[in-house]
Amino acid sequence: MAYRDEKLSEEKVFKDPVHRYIHVRDRVIWDLIGTKEFQRLRRIRQLGTTFFTFHGAEHSRFNHSLGVYEIVRRIVDDVFRDRPEWNQDERLLSLCAALLHDLGHGPFSHSFEKVFHLDHEEFTQAIILGNTEINRVLSKVSPDFPKKVTEVIAKTYANKQVISLISSQIDADRMDYLQRDAFYTGVSYGHFDMERILRVMRPREDQVVMKHSGMHAVEDYIMSRYQMYWQVYFHPVTRSAEVILTKILHRAKALYERNYEFKFKPIHFYSIFSGEVTLEDYLQLDESVIMFYFQTWQNEDDPILSDLCKRFMNRNLFKYVEFNPSNEQMMKLMELTTLFKKAGLDPEYYLVVDSSSDLPYDFYRPGEEEERLPIHLLMPNGEIRELSRESDIVDAVSGKRRTDHKLYYPQDFLFDWSTKRNTKKKIIELLQLDR
Ligand code: ZN
């Protein structure tokens, strides 16, 4: 029997708190899970620094990747299987792309990508196509199979049905992370009737559409995504930890560039600092390695690196005030920058504006930087209609980007440090930005 069709002699199941069970019958999937590149995802948290805010949020990208696989498996094995519009030959490709879609994520990806100008999607491609265990498994299916998997993940694959299962505005990725993140953070948002949504999904020529009768479940999903973004993903305390993390990485890089003598040499970072990270080096990085450095850097002689690492390890985070980048507040920010310098605090590291923004749902706007595939409803008469034209609730949030800016600073320094009382007083006054 061809490797692509090989089944395990007995089905393997993973116990999962969100989907109850994750079922694996295909040899290829089982082999992929066993590779070291996939196992590495156990050591990378799904939600980065969110555990500082919601202590349950320690789940990994490994959990999430299995979850996305399971959702796609249910769609292709239970919902689509006998539908003439669906080509069952795409089954294994869909499953592999679902399982591997986040493979290239690094430790605390968001901050890492920002500081070192990396792109996890490029690493996903590099792992799938490079000299890796993953590549060896996929190549056994067929020589061009690894390439096909990267095309699905990069959204360039010819069959758009396969792409929309994994990346669209209602895809297996989003459906898994919303429920999983809600479960592990313990919040009451993020829940919606996924079983119902899966049941009303239909393959059409170049996309996956939803039967009109499932519209309310889809509305619920969009609202839950909206809530999760503002209540969990953009939580200001999580962002404070992320600001500190980002500044630690900046500081370590700056010190490295000026030949600072680290007591504990950052050998894992050398290639990333010099902008020439190899795949091999990248795969060595995970969150346990990063935390180990932060732990030891608490004892470095550089006061900024040491202070920031202590803050991260002991959760002594920055406080924040609302900020809007109007002329008036920008002037205040400039004044604050001068005062921070006067007080001996480097504003580069201790006075930080952070912005978050999200679009809950969008209809199709051709030519925009990121063209979003809209959600389409299949009407009882066979017609296809874009969701926001049918749903008042979705129409209300459609295309509306909300942005939130906050100014972060170390409040404890304002009370502890031994600087001139006048400077301190002025800083505290100025931080009341809206007065
Ligand atoms: Zn994902």
XYZ file of C-alpha atoms and ligand atoms in Angstrom:
436
model
C 0.000 0.000 0.000
C 1.240 3.491 -0.848
C 2.558 5.410 2.143
C -0.051 8.139 1.613
C -2.875 5.614 2.163
C -1.312 3.667 5.010
C -3.443 3.415 8.165
C -2.269 2.601 11.670
C -3.246 -0.878 12.802
C -5.104 0.759 15.664
C -6.442 4.301 15.813
C -4.494 6.564 18.167
C -6.372 9.062 20.297
C -5.127 12.094 22.184
C -7.267 13.267 25.081
C -8.042 16.916 24.502
C -9.941 19.240 26.849
C -11.483 21.196 23.947
C -12.406 18.552 21.373
C -12.505 15.650 23.863
C -10.540 13.355 21.540
C -8.182 13.871 18.642
C -8.198 10.893 16.303
C -5.245 9.769 14.240
C -5.545 6.920 11.750
C -3.146 7.992 9.017
C 0.452 6.817 9.248
C 1.664 10.104 7.719
C 0.006 12.210 10.433
C 1.305 9.965 13.173
C 4.842 10.181 11.760
C 4.653 13.976 11.467
C 3.610 14.336 15.105
C 6.632 12.269 16.095
C 9.209 14.515 14.394
C 11.457 16.703 16.509
C 10.359 19.862 14.717
C 6.733 19.186 15.648
C 7.586 18.134 19.211
C 9.383 21.465 19.623
C 5.955 23.144 19.574
C 5.338 21.706 23.047
C 7.896 24.228 24.314
C 6.249 27.263 22.751
C 3.173 28.726 24.376
C 0.184 29.487 22.233
C -0.455 32.826 23.898
C 3.007 34.219 24.647
C 2.936 36.420 27.742
C -0.809 35.996 28.411
C -0.063 33.651 31.333
C 0.990 36.723 33.332
C -2.640 37.876 33.161
C -4.560 34.584 32.972
C -2.447 32.049 34.819
C -4.104 29.100 33.064
C -2.887 30.200 29.645
C 0.130 27.886 29.556
C -1.103 25.766 26.648
C 1.289 25.213 23.777
C 1.276 25.488 20.017
C 1.448 21.693 20.041
C -2.054 21.488 21.598
C -3.431 24.034 19.171
C -1.903 22.384 16.093
C -3.459 19.043 17.004
C -6.772 20.844 17.529
C -6.716 22.467 14.086
C -5.871 19.093 12.566
C -8.840 17.490 14.350
C -11.300 20.122 13.144
C -10.161 19.713 9.523
C -10.285 15.942 9.939
C -13.921 16.142 11.037
C -14.776 18.374 8.093
C -13.127 16.208 5.445
C -14.052 12.837 6.940
C -17.564 13.560 8.225
C -19.019 16.584 6.444
C -17.381 16.708 2.995
C -16.577 13.088 2.275
C -19.334 12.138 -0.114
C -19.995 15.559 -1.580
C -19.315 15.710 -5.303
C -17.943 19.286 -5.068
C -15.140 18.066 -2.794
C -12.173 16.169 -4.157
C -11.320 13.536 -1.564
C -7.789 13.339 -3.011
C -7.143 16.618 -1.202
C -7.847 15.005 2.175
C -4.309 14.178 3.245
C -2.960 17.503 2.020
C -5.620 19.365 4.040
C -4.773 17.368 7.167
C -1.022 17.936 6.840
C -1.395 21.667 6.186
C -3.707 21.962 9.212
C -1.284 20.123 11.462
C 1.766 22.072 10.271
C 0.352 25.574 9.740
C 2.104 27.041 12.825
C 5.286 24.978 12.630
C 7.603 27.961 12.169
C 6.527 29.857 15.259
C 9.400 30.782 17.514
C 9.425 31.491 21.241
C 7.207 34.486 22.106
C 6.829 34.909 18.332
C 5.139 38.244 18.382
C 7.986 40.037 20.162
C 10.735 38.061 18.465
C 9.439 38.847 15.011
C 9.180 42.522 15.843
C 12.663 42.878 17.317
C 14.602 40.700 14.897
C 12.472 41.221 11.761
C 11.711 37.534 11.417
C 8.662 35.971 9.855
C 7.316 32.706 11.244
C 5.664 31.889 7.915
C 9.046 31.875 6.224
C 10.325 29.480 8.869
C 7.281 27.243 8.407
C 8.226 26.994 4.727
C 11.899 26.493 5.517
C 11.149 23.637 7.946
C 8.815 21.894 5.510
C 11.177 22.243 2.545
C 14.531 21.995 4.372
C 16.701 19.177 5.625
C 14.334 18.168 8.436
C 12.469 15.150 9.759
C 9.226 16.805 8.659
C 10.491 17.057 5.095
C 11.543 13.416 5.067
C 8.069 12.263 6.136
C 6.256 14.478 3.616
C 8.608 13.549 0.772
C 7.705 9.888 1.270
C 4.148 10.741 0.199
C 5.478 12.148 -3.084
C 8.441 14.339 -4.026
C 6.237 17.384 -4.664
C 4.093 16.916 -1.547
C 6.139 19.162 0.801
C 5.842 21.977 -1.738
C 2.062 21.509 -1.930
C 1.771 21.735 1.849
C 3.664 25.048 1.856
C 1.429 26.356 -0.934
C -1.705 25.657 1.093
C -0.218 27.408 4.129
C 0.963 30.350 2.007
C -2.512 30.516 0.401
C -1.195 30.084 -3.146
C -2.480 26.550 -3.761
C -4.783 26.157 -6.756
C -7.700 24.556 -4.872
C -9.156 27.403 -2.810
C -11.453 25.058 -0.881
C -8.401 23.608 0.824
C -7.035 27.074 1.639
C -10.311 28.302 3.092
C -10.447 25.341 5.496
C -7.179 26.528 7.037
C -7.097 30.268 6.474
C -10.184 32.349 5.936
C -12.337 34.418 8.230
C -13.970 31.267 9.530
C -11.382 28.521 9.414
C -10.205 25.614 11.525
C -7.321 27.686 12.881
C -9.551 30.400 14.326
C -12.197 27.962 15.504
C -9.596 26.039 17.465
C -7.731 28.929 19.037
C -10.852 30.810 20.136
C -12.220 27.811 21.999
C -8.853 26.651 23.282
C -7.765 30.072 24.498
C -11.157 30.567 26.165
C -10.821 27.203 27.879
C -7.298 27.778 29.201
C -7.782 31.399 30.234
C -11.085 30.472 31.877
C -13.009 33.406 30.394
C -16.639 33.028 29.416
C -16.212 34.532 25.934
C -14.884 32.516 23.024
C -17.567 29.839 23.113
C -19.760 29.166 20.117
C -21.469 26.176 18.598
C -18.710 24.692 16.456
C -20.555 21.423 15.868
C -23.335 23.392 14.241
C -20.900 25.387 12.089
C -19.137 22.247 10.877
C -22.468 20.682 10.012
C -23.530 23.579 7.757
C -20.220 23.922 5.894
C -20.443 23.148 2.188
C -17.729 22.941 -0.445
C -18.439 25.139 -3.482
C -16.343 25.733 -6.610
C -13.579 27.818 -5.122
C -14.487 28.204 -1.462
C -16.265 26.783 1.555
C -19.675 28.342 2.252
C -22.148 28.109 5.142
C -25.741 27.044 4.778
C -28.026 29.950 5.620
C -29.599 27.974 8.470
C -26.282 28.172 10.323
C -26.062 31.951 10.212
C -26.725 32.487 13.906
C -23.951 30.124 14.916
C -21.625 32.058 12.607
C -22.727 35.367 14.155
C -21.954 33.954 17.553
C -18.496 32.919 16.369
C -17.736 36.427 15.064
C -18.883 38.036 18.297
C -16.851 35.628 20.369
C -13.784 36.461 18.319
C -14.438 40.156 18.830
C -14.740 39.650 22.605
C -11.635 37.467 22.844
C -9.520 40.074 21.098
C -10.392 42.817 23.516
C -10.753 40.794 26.689
C -7.847 38.384 26.259
C -5.490 38.948 23.321
C -5.074 42.714 23.769
C -5.254 42.702 27.543
C -3.165 45.664 28.768
C -1.312 43.600 31.390
C -0.301 40.987 28.818
C 0.945 43.801 26.615
C 2.964 45.210 29.512
C 4.804 41.891 29.841
C 5.301 41.883 26.097
C 6.735 45.410 26.185
C 9.279 44.291 28.784
C 10.118 41.151 26.849
C 10.637 43.174 23.680
C 12.888 45.618 25.527
C 14.989 42.801 27.002
C 15.626 41.489 23.500
C 16.453 44.991 22.241
C 18.813 45.584 25.123
C 20.634 42.274 24.768
C 21.096 42.930 21.056
C 22.363 46.485 21.661
C 24.846 45.233 24.265
C 26.033 42.500 21.932
C 26.595 45.054 19.176
C 28.777 47.204 21.371
C 30.838 44.202 22.519
C 29.542 44.185 26.074
C 31.116 41.353 28.082
C 28.136 39.183 29.088
C 28.772 37.170 32.252
C 26.587 34.566 30.649
C 27.273 34.532 26.923
C 24.148 34.494 24.728
C 25.445 31.846 22.331
C 21.910 30.855 21.283
C 21.344 34.420 20.104
C 24.560 35.122 18.189
C 23.226 34.405 14.720
C 19.879 36.055 15.404
C 21.626 39.212 16.714
C 23.779 39.416 13.607
C 20.730 38.989 11.351
C 21.911 35.721 9.817
C 19.881 33.123 11.630
C 20.087 29.635 10.161
C 17.253 27.137 10.327
C 19.331 24.962 12.610
C 19.888 27.801 15.094
C 16.251 28.850 14.895
C 15.069 25.372 15.825
C 17.245 25.441 18.945
C 15.232 28.348 20.311
C 12.222 27.662 22.437
C 10.697 29.305 25.462
C 12.598 27.215 27.994
C 15.882 28.413 26.458
C 14.733 32.044 26.486
C 13.555 31.851 30.099
C 16.893 30.366 31.086
C 18.707 33.402 29.652
C 16.339 35.827 31.331
C 16.863 34.019 34.623
C 20.672 34.326 34.417
C 20.674 37.856 32.961
C 19.105 39.110 36.183
C 22.686 39.052 37.495
C 24.294 40.939 34.622
C 26.217 44.151 35.371
C 24.223 46.159 32.864
C 21.539 47.784 35.043
C 18.912 47.971 32.310
C 19.194 44.345 31.182
C 19.256 43.131 34.756
C 16.296 45.279 35.820
C 14.143 44.273 32.848
C 14.883 40.573 33.384
C 13.989 40.845 37.072
C 10.736 42.493 36.103
C 9.915 39.713 33.652
C 10.849 36.847 35.974
C 9.073 38.297 39.009
C 6.115 39.840 37.203
C 6.905 43.363 38.250
C 5.336 44.846 35.148
C 5.008 48.383 33.813
C 1.894 50.394 34.565
C 0.021 52.132 31.788
C -2.163 55.091 30.911
C -4.439 55.525 27.924
C -2.714 57.348 25.112
C -3.952 58.865 21.893
C -1.396 60.016 19.388
C -2.900 63.511 19.074
C -0.626 66.544 18.799
C -1.247 67.515 22.394
C -0.374 64.114 23.816
C 2.620 63.762 21.519
C 3.943 67.025 22.992
C 3.476 65.626 26.470
C 5.279 62.474 25.446
C 8.227 64.547 24.258
C 8.311 66.411 27.577
C 8.149 63.132 29.443
C 11.040 61.798 27.374
C 13.201 64.748 28.473
C 12.167 64.365 32.103
C 12.866 60.621 32.091
C 16.373 61.321 30.821
C 16.834 63.921 33.521
C 15.749 61.375 36.100
C 18.327 58.905 34.779
C 15.805 56.555 33.145
C 16.440 55.686 29.515
C 13.113 56.461 27.771
C 14.033 54.020 25.005
C 13.410 51.213 27.515
C 11.172 52.782 30.139
C 8.639 54.890 28.265
C 6.872 52.887 25.604
C 3.762 53.415 23.487
C 2.094 50.152 22.499
C -0.754 49.911 19.978
C -3.121 47.042 19.238
C -5.816 46.853 16.630
C -8.209 44.363 15.158
C -10.867 44.011 12.527
C -13.661 41.666 13.739
C -14.880 40.817 10.230
C -14.493 42.282 6.786
C -16.197 41.860 3.467
C -14.053 41.613 0.358
C -12.085 44.729 -0.566
C -9.993 43.926 -3.601
C -6.549 45.463 -3.730
C -6.203 46.084 0.002
C -2.926 45.094 1.662
C -4.494 41.931 2.976
C -7.445 40.710 0.993
C -9.733 38.848 3.329
C -11.907 36.101 2.009
C -15.407 36.950 3.198
C -17.831 34.429 4.663
C -20.506 33.409 2.177
C -23.934 32.042 2.947
C -25.647 29.478 0.783
C -29.264 30.632 0.529
C -32.169 28.155 0.302
C -32.580 29.018 -3.407
C -28.951 28.120 -4.107
C -27.791 31.727 -4.344
C -24.601 32.793 -2.549
C -24.614 35.954 -0.413
C -21.922 37.670 1.594
C -22.605 37.375 5.328
C -22.778 41.060 6.336
C -25.533 41.635 3.763
C -27.749 39.124 5.551
C -26.783 39.635 9.179
C -27.394 42.974 10.923
C -25.111 41.950 13.782
C -22.190 41.219 11.489
C -22.929 44.321 9.441
C -22.569 46.406 12.607
C -18.959 45.305 13.216
C -17.949 44.712 9.626
C -14.909 46.615 8.383
C -14.578 48.536 11.664
C -11.009 48.588 12.873
C -10.563 49.478 16.513
C -7.158 50.633 17.696
C -6.008 51.044 21.231
C -2.846 52.872 22.338
C -1.301 52.748 25.772
C 1.736 54.373 27.300
C 3.774 52.055 29.538
C 6.190 53.127 32.284
C 7.691 51.712 35.523
C 5.571 53.253 38.230
C 7.670 51.820 41.056
C 10.620 53.962 39.903
C 8.531 57.076 40.290
C 8.095 56.310 43.956
C 11.450 54.760 44.763
C 14.150 56.420 42.813
C 16.345 59.042 44.345
C 15.982 61.827 41.858
C 15.077 65.469 42.301
C 11.600 65.770 43.713
C 10.657 68.355 41.122
C 11.338 66.095 38.154
C 9.372 63.320 39.784
C 6.420 65.583 40.497
C 6.356 66.835 36.924
C 6.464 63.300 35.541
C 3.554 62.198 37.698
C 1.579 65.244 36.621
C 2.321 64.731 32.946
C 1.355 61.065 33.094
C -2.189 62.169 33.707
C -2.325 62.627 30.003
C -5.950 63.578 29.581
C -5.975 66.343 32.163
Zn -2.803 28.560 14.358
